[in-house]
Amino acid sequence: MASDFDAENKYSWYFGPLSREEANDILMAPSLDSGVFLIRDSRTMRGDCVLCVREDAKVSHYIINKVQMGPSGSLPRYRIGDQEFTDIPSLLNFYKKHYLDTTSLIKPAPREKIRAKYDFNGQDEDDLPFLRGEILEVISKDEEKWWTCRNSQGKVGQIPVPYVEKSAIDNRSQFGNRYLAPLSTTMYMYDIDCYSLKYFLFKVKLPAKAVVIQDRIPNAYDKTQLKLLVNEIIMVTKMNVNGQWEGILNDKNGIFPFTHVRFLEDH
């Protein structure tokens, strides 16, 4: 599949201060394919950012280090693995043509849509005025009460969160038209047609032991992912709705795909 995005358009791929879990939820939507990506701010390394990419049935998170090469005031460079670039667009253009792990970059993730509940005239030049009923795209959720958004004319600015609500366009679950409640100790059956996968009705009291049924070697860049070997026993501690479960294996906490394990009968 050919790449379809403008690397120079920051508002197409930059999602601001997302958490890892929020990025996973966006990129694991069944309607999305491998190569869909976004860039978010790093929460652990101030000034750095993270390239989040859908790669098959997982999301990979690649840290992008902002490196000051010369004296103070000189332009920084951006490092991902052993590659360095003058800016983020150069990095994205490079990975349009080169694989990260299992894919190149194809297109940015879709934006969340919100609807204006009231008119907003704006008070500062950084504000984005809008009328009641107008549909806006969320660029980044910078603060609890103020977000950066874009209108249908492409203008970007700050909007007050209490003035908007989730758009009906986005009210459907990312798993189709079915509503999925948050899962913790119980998972209910639902179909994901785009994946041709089925989750079967069962009840599991967590934490619970599971056996690894498929080897898995995670990406070297993502230290949160667990390495799995067939017949190892893992303690499952959380079942996330995006299919990336959490558990403990060999005294290490981490994330792994639910498809690689099976609960033991004596749980």
Short mmCIF file of C-alpha atoms in Angstrom, two decimals:
data_model
loop_
_atom_site.label_atom_id
_atom_site.label_comp_id
_atom_site.label_asym_id
_atom_site.label_seq_id
_atom_site.Cartn_x
_atom_site.Cartn_y
_atom_site.Cartn_z
CA MET A 1 0.00 0.00 0.00
CA ALA A 2 1.39 3.40 -0.99
CA SER A 3 1.97 6.09 1.62
CA ASP A 4 -0.69 8.79 1.67
CA PHE A 5 0.25 11.78 3.83
CA ASP A 6 2.09 15.08 3.83
CA ALA A 7 4.95 14.84 6.33
CA GLU A 8 5.19 18.64 6.45
CA ASN A 9 1.62 18.93 7.77
CA LYS A 10 2.17 18.60 11.52
CA TYR A 11 -1.55 18.78 12.22
CA SER A 12 -2.11 15.54 10.34
CA TRP A 13 0.15 13.38 12.53
CA TYR A 14 0.85 15.19 15.83
CA PHE A 15 -1.55 14.21 18.63
CA GLY A 16 0.09 16.01 21.57
CA PRO A 17 0.20 14.62 25.13
CA LEU A 18 -1.51 11.26 24.60
CA SER A 19 -0.82 8.37 26.96
CA ARG A 20 0.42 5.02 25.62
CA GLU A 21 -2.99 3.50 26.35
CA GLU A 22 -4.84 6.25 24.47
CA ALA A 23 -2.55 5.80 21.45
CA ASN A 24 -3.16 2.04 21.55
CA ASP A 25 -6.94 2.55 21.63
CA ILE A 26 -6.79 4.84 18.58
CA LEU A 27 -4.49 2.66 16.49
CA MET A 28 -6.06 -0.71 17.35
CA ALA A 29 -9.45 0.24 15.88
CA PRO A 30 -10.51 -2.63 13.57
CA SER A 31 -11.01 -0.26 10.63
CA LEU A 32 -7.30 0.61 10.59
CA ASP A 33 -4.49 -1.27 8.86
CA SER A 34 -0.77 -1.70 9.42
CA GLY A 35 1.19 1.46 8.75
CA VAL A 36 -1.29 3.86 10.35
CA PHE A 37 0.58 6.02 12.86
CA LEU A 38 0.66 9.07 15.10
CA ILE A 39 3.24 11.03 17.05
CA ARG A 40 2.67 11.90 20.70
CA ASP A 41 4.69 13.63 23.41
CA SER A 42 6.79 11.37 25.62
CA ARG A 43 5.51 11.32 29.20
CA THR A 44 8.77 10.03 30.65
CA MET A 45 11.36 12.03 28.68
CA ARG A 46 10.51 15.74 28.54
CA GLY A 47 11.19 17.23 25.10
CA ASP A 48 11.19 13.85 23.35
CA CYS A 49 8.29 12.33 21.45
CA VAL A 50 7.07 8.87 20.47
CA LEU A 51 6.21 7.45 17.04
CA CYS A 52 3.28 5.05 17.54
CA VAL A 53 2.65 2.67 14.64
CA ARG A 54 0.08 -0.04 13.99
CA GLU A 55 2.11 -3.10 13.00
CA ASP A 56 -0.14 -6.07 12.25
CA ALA A 57 -2.02 -6.90 15.50
CA LYS A 58 0.01 -4.67 17.80
CA VAL A 59 1.04 -1.07 18.33
CA SER A 60 4.77 -0.30 18.46
CA HIS A 61 6.06 2.76 20.31
CA TYR A 62 9.38 4.17 19.05
CA ILE A 63 11.03 6.90 21.14
CA ILE A 64 12.31 9.90 19.15
CA ASN A 65 15.11 11.64 21.04
CA LYS A 66 15.64 15.35 20.51
CA VAL A 67 19.43 15.76 20.42
CA GLN A 68 21.32 19.06 20.71
CA MET A 69 24.38 18.44 18.53
CA GLY A 70 26.15 21.81 18.62
CA PRO A 71 26.46 24.80 20.95
CA SER A 72 23.44 26.28 22.70
CA GLY A 73 21.10 27.86 20.18
CA SER A 74 21.97 25.49 17.33
CA LEU A 75 19.23 23.47 15.69
CA PRO A 76 18.52 20.06 17.28
CA ARG A 77 18.45 16.74 15.49
CA TYR A 78 16.03 13.89 16.00
CA ARG A 79 17.22 10.35 16.64
CA ILE A 80 15.23 7.13 16.34
CA GLY A 81 17.29 4.00 16.91
CA ASP A 82 20.55 4.52 15.02
CA GLN A 83 19.04 6.96 12.49
CA GLU A 84 19.28 10.76 12.81
CA PHE A 85 17.25 13.44 11.03
CA THR A 86 17.19 17.22 10.83
CA ASP A 87 13.48 17.36 11.69
CA ILE A 88 10.39 15.20 12.22
CA PRO A 89 9.10 15.52 8.61
CA SER A 90 12.43 14.15 7.33
CA LEU A 91 12.09 11.21 9.72
CA LEU A 92 8.55 10.50 8.53
CA ASN A 93 9.53 10.73 4.86
CA PHE A 94 12.36 8.26 5.48
CA TYR A 95 9.99 5.72 7.03
CA LYS A 96 7.55 6.11 4.17
CA LYS A 97 10.11 4.09 2.17
CA HIS A 98 11.77 2.03 4.91
CA TYR A 99 10.33 -0.49 7.34
CA LEU A 100 10.34 0.06 11.09
CA ASP A 101 9.67 -3.52 12.20
CA THR A 102 7.04 -5.00 9.89
CA THR A 103 5.72 -1.97 8.04
CA SER A 104 6.51 1.45 6.64
CA LEU A 105 4.40 4.53 7.45
CA ILE A 106 1.21 4.65 5.35
CA LYS A 107 -1.02 7.38 6.77
CA PRO A 108 -1.80 9.24 10.02
CA ALA A 109 -4.49 7.98 12.37
CA PRO A 110 -7.97 9.55 12.05
CA ARG A 111 -8.86 12.46 14.30
CA GLU A 112 -11.50 12.55 17.01
CA LYS A 113 -14.50 14.72 16.03
CA ILE A 114 -16.34 17.02 18.45
CA ARG A 115 -19.46 19.20 18.06
CA ALA A 116 -19.90 22.74 19.40
CA LYS A 117 -22.69 23.04 22.00
CA TYR A 118 -22.50 26.85 22.10
CA ASP A 119 -21.09 29.74 20.08
CA PHE A 120 -17.54 30.77 20.96
CA ASN A 121 -16.27 34.14 19.73
CA GLY A 122 -12.74 33.80 21.06
CA GLN A 123 -10.84 36.30 23.16
CA ASP A 124 -7.18 35.81 22.19
CA GLU A 125 -5.56 35.51 18.77
CA ASP A 126 -4.72 31.87 19.58
CA ASP A 127 -8.41 31.02 20.08
CA LEU A 128 -10.48 29.24 17.42
CA PRO A 129 -13.97 30.84 17.17
CA PHE A 130 -16.88 28.56 16.24
CA LEU A 131 -20.66 28.44 16.02
CA ARG A 132 -23.05 26.08 17.74
CA GLY A 133 -23.35 22.80 15.82
CA GLU A 134 -19.97 23.19 14.07
CA ILE A 135 -17.83 20.04 13.80
CA LEU A 136 -14.19 20.32 14.84
CA GLU A 137 -11.22 17.94 14.74
CA VAL A 138 -9.15 17.49 17.91
CA ILE A 139 -5.44 18.12 17.26
CA SER A 140 -4.19 17.76 20.84
CA LYS A 141 -5.68 17.72 24.33
CA ASP A 142 -3.20 20.16 25.81
CA GLU A 143 -5.02 20.89 29.09
CA GLU A 144 -8.12 19.68 30.88
CA LYS A 145 -10.19 22.74 29.88
CA TRP A 146 -8.43 23.85 26.66
CA TRP A 147 -7.73 21.79 23.54
CA THR A 148 -6.15 22.55 20.18
CA CYS A 149 -8.63 21.92 17.34
CA ARG A 150 -9.07 22.49 13.61
CA ASN A 151 -12.22 23.62 11.80
CA SER A 152 -13.49 22.63 8.35
CA GLN A 153 -11.58 25.53 6.76
CA GLY A 154 -8.31 24.20 8.16
CA LYS A 155 -7.85 26.93 10.77
CA VAL A 156 -6.26 25.75 14.02
CA GLY A 157 -6.61 27.25 17.49
CA GLN A 158 -7.53 26.80 21.15
CA ILE A 159 -11.09 25.93 22.17
CA PRO A 160 -12.76 25.71 25.61
CA VAL A 161 -13.67 22.07 26.34
CA PRO A 162 -16.95 22.86 28.22
CA TYR A 163 -18.28 24.42 24.98
CA VAL A 164 -18.11 21.16 22.99
CA GLU A 165 -19.33 17.57 23.10
CA LYS A 166 -18.45 14.32 21.38
CA SER A 167 -19.72 14.33 17.82
CA ALA A 168 -22.32 11.80 16.70
CA ILE A 169 -19.83 10.93 13.93
CA ASP A 170 -17.58 9.42 16.60
CA ASN A 171 -20.23 7.95 18.89
CA ARG A 172 -19.97 4.47 17.44
CA SER A 173 -17.59 2.13 19.22
CA GLN A 174 -14.27 1.58 17.51
CA PHE A 175 -15.37 -2.07 17.34
CA GLY A 176 -18.31 -1.32 15.04
CA ASN A 177 -21.80 -0.49 16.23
CA ARG A 178 -21.55 -2.57 19.39
CA TYR A 179 -21.11 -0.80 22.69
CA LEU A 180 -18.22 -2.18 24.72
CA ALA A 181 -18.09 -1.46 28.44
CA PRO A 182 -14.64 -1.30 30.09
CA LEU A 183 -13.37 -4.78 30.87
CA SER A 184 -11.61 -5.86 34.04
CA THR A 185 -12.43 -9.32 35.37
CA THR A 186 -15.07 -10.34 32.82
CA MET A 187 -14.97 -10.28 29.05
CA TYR A 188 -18.15 -10.69 27.02
CA MET A 189 -18.54 -12.03 23.54
CA TYR A 190 -18.28 -9.67 20.63
CA ASP A 191 -17.40 -10.02 16.98
CA ILE A 192 -14.80 -7.98 15.14
CA ASP A 193 -15.67 -8.55 11.51
CA CYS A 194 -12.65 -6.67 10.19
CA TYR A 195 -10.34 -9.03 12.09
CA SER A 196 -12.39 -12.20 11.62
CA LEU A 197 -11.75 -12.78 15.33
CA LYS A 198 -14.14 -13.85 18.04
CA TYR A 199 -13.89 -13.47 21.78
CA PHE A 200 -15.87 -16.25 23.45
CA LEU A 201 -17.98 -15.76 26.52
CA PHE A 202 -16.05 -16.52 29.67
CA LYS A 203 -15.53 -15.23 33.16
CA VAL A 204 -12.08 -15.00 34.63
CA LYS A 205 -11.14 -13.76 38.06
CA LEU A 206 -7.90 -11.84 37.78
CA PRO A 207 -5.05 -12.35 38.35
CA ALA A 208 -5.15 -15.70 36.54
CA LYS A 209 -2.56 -18.07 35.09
CA ALA A 210 -2.33 -18.65 31.34
CA VAL A 211 -0.05 -20.76 29.18
CA VAL A 212 1.80 -19.32 26.19
CA ILE A 213 0.65 -21.04 22.98
CA GLN A 214 2.71 -19.02 20.47
CA ASP A 215 6.25 -17.64 20.60
CA ARG A 216 6.60 -13.88 20.47
CA ILE A 217 9.75 -11.77 20.12
CA PRO A 218 8.76 -8.11 20.73
CA ASN A 219 10.30 -5.09 19.07
CA ALA A 220 13.63 -4.17 20.68
CA TYR A 221 12.58 -0.52 20.98
CA ASP A 222 9.54 -1.23 23.13
CA LYS A 223 10.63 -2.29 26.61
CA THR A 224 7.04 -2.65 27.87
CA GLN A 225 6.31 -5.67 25.67
CA LEU A 226 6.91 -9.20 27.01
CA LYS A 227 8.90 -11.89 25.23
CA LEU A 228 6.86 -15.10 25.15
CA LEU A 229 7.95 -18.70 24.62
CA VAL A 230 5.59 -21.63 24.11
CA ASN A 231 4.60 -23.45 27.33
CA GLU A 232 5.70 -20.63 29.65
CA ILE A 233 3.19 -19.72 32.35
CA ILE A 234 2.17 -16.06 32.59
CA MET A 235 0.09 -14.38 35.28
CA VAL A 236 -2.54 -12.25 33.51
CA THR A 237 -3.31 -9.11 35.55
CA LYS A 238 -5.45 -7.04 33.17
CA MET A 239 -7.47 -7.66 29.98
CA ASN A 240 -7.61 -4.49 27.89
CA VAL A 241 -10.34 -4.15 25.27
CA ASN A 242 -7.76 -3.42 22.53
CA GLY A 243 -6.42 -6.98 22.82
CA GLN A 244 -3.14 -5.92 24.44
CA TRP A 245 -3.26 -7.65 27.82
CA GLU A 246 -0.99 -7.06 30.82
CA GLY A 247 0.77 -9.66 32.91
CA ILE A 248 3.82 -10.87 34.81
CA LEU A 249 6.34 -13.32 33.37
CA ASN A 250 9.72 -14.16 34.91
CA ASP A 251 9.27 -11.33 37.46
CA LYS A 252 8.74 -8.78 34.66
CA ASN A 253 5.55 -6.77 34.16
CA GLY A 254 4.59 -6.12 30.55
CA ILE A 255 2.12 -6.15 27.68
CA PHE A 256 1.35 -8.97 25.22
CA PRO A 257 -1.33 -9.88 22.61
CA PHE A 258 -4.20 -11.96 24.00
CA THR A 259 -3.94 -14.28 20.97
CA HIS A 260 -0.65 -15.70 22.28
CA VAL A 261 -2.00 -17.25 25.51
CA ARG A 262 -4.72 -19.60 26.80
CA PHE A 263 -6.04 -19.59 30.35
CA LEU A 264 -5.32 -22.70 32.38
CA GLU A 265 -8.32 -24.80 33.34
CA ASP A 266 -7.47 -24.59 37.04
CA HIS A 267 -7.62 -20.79 37.19
#
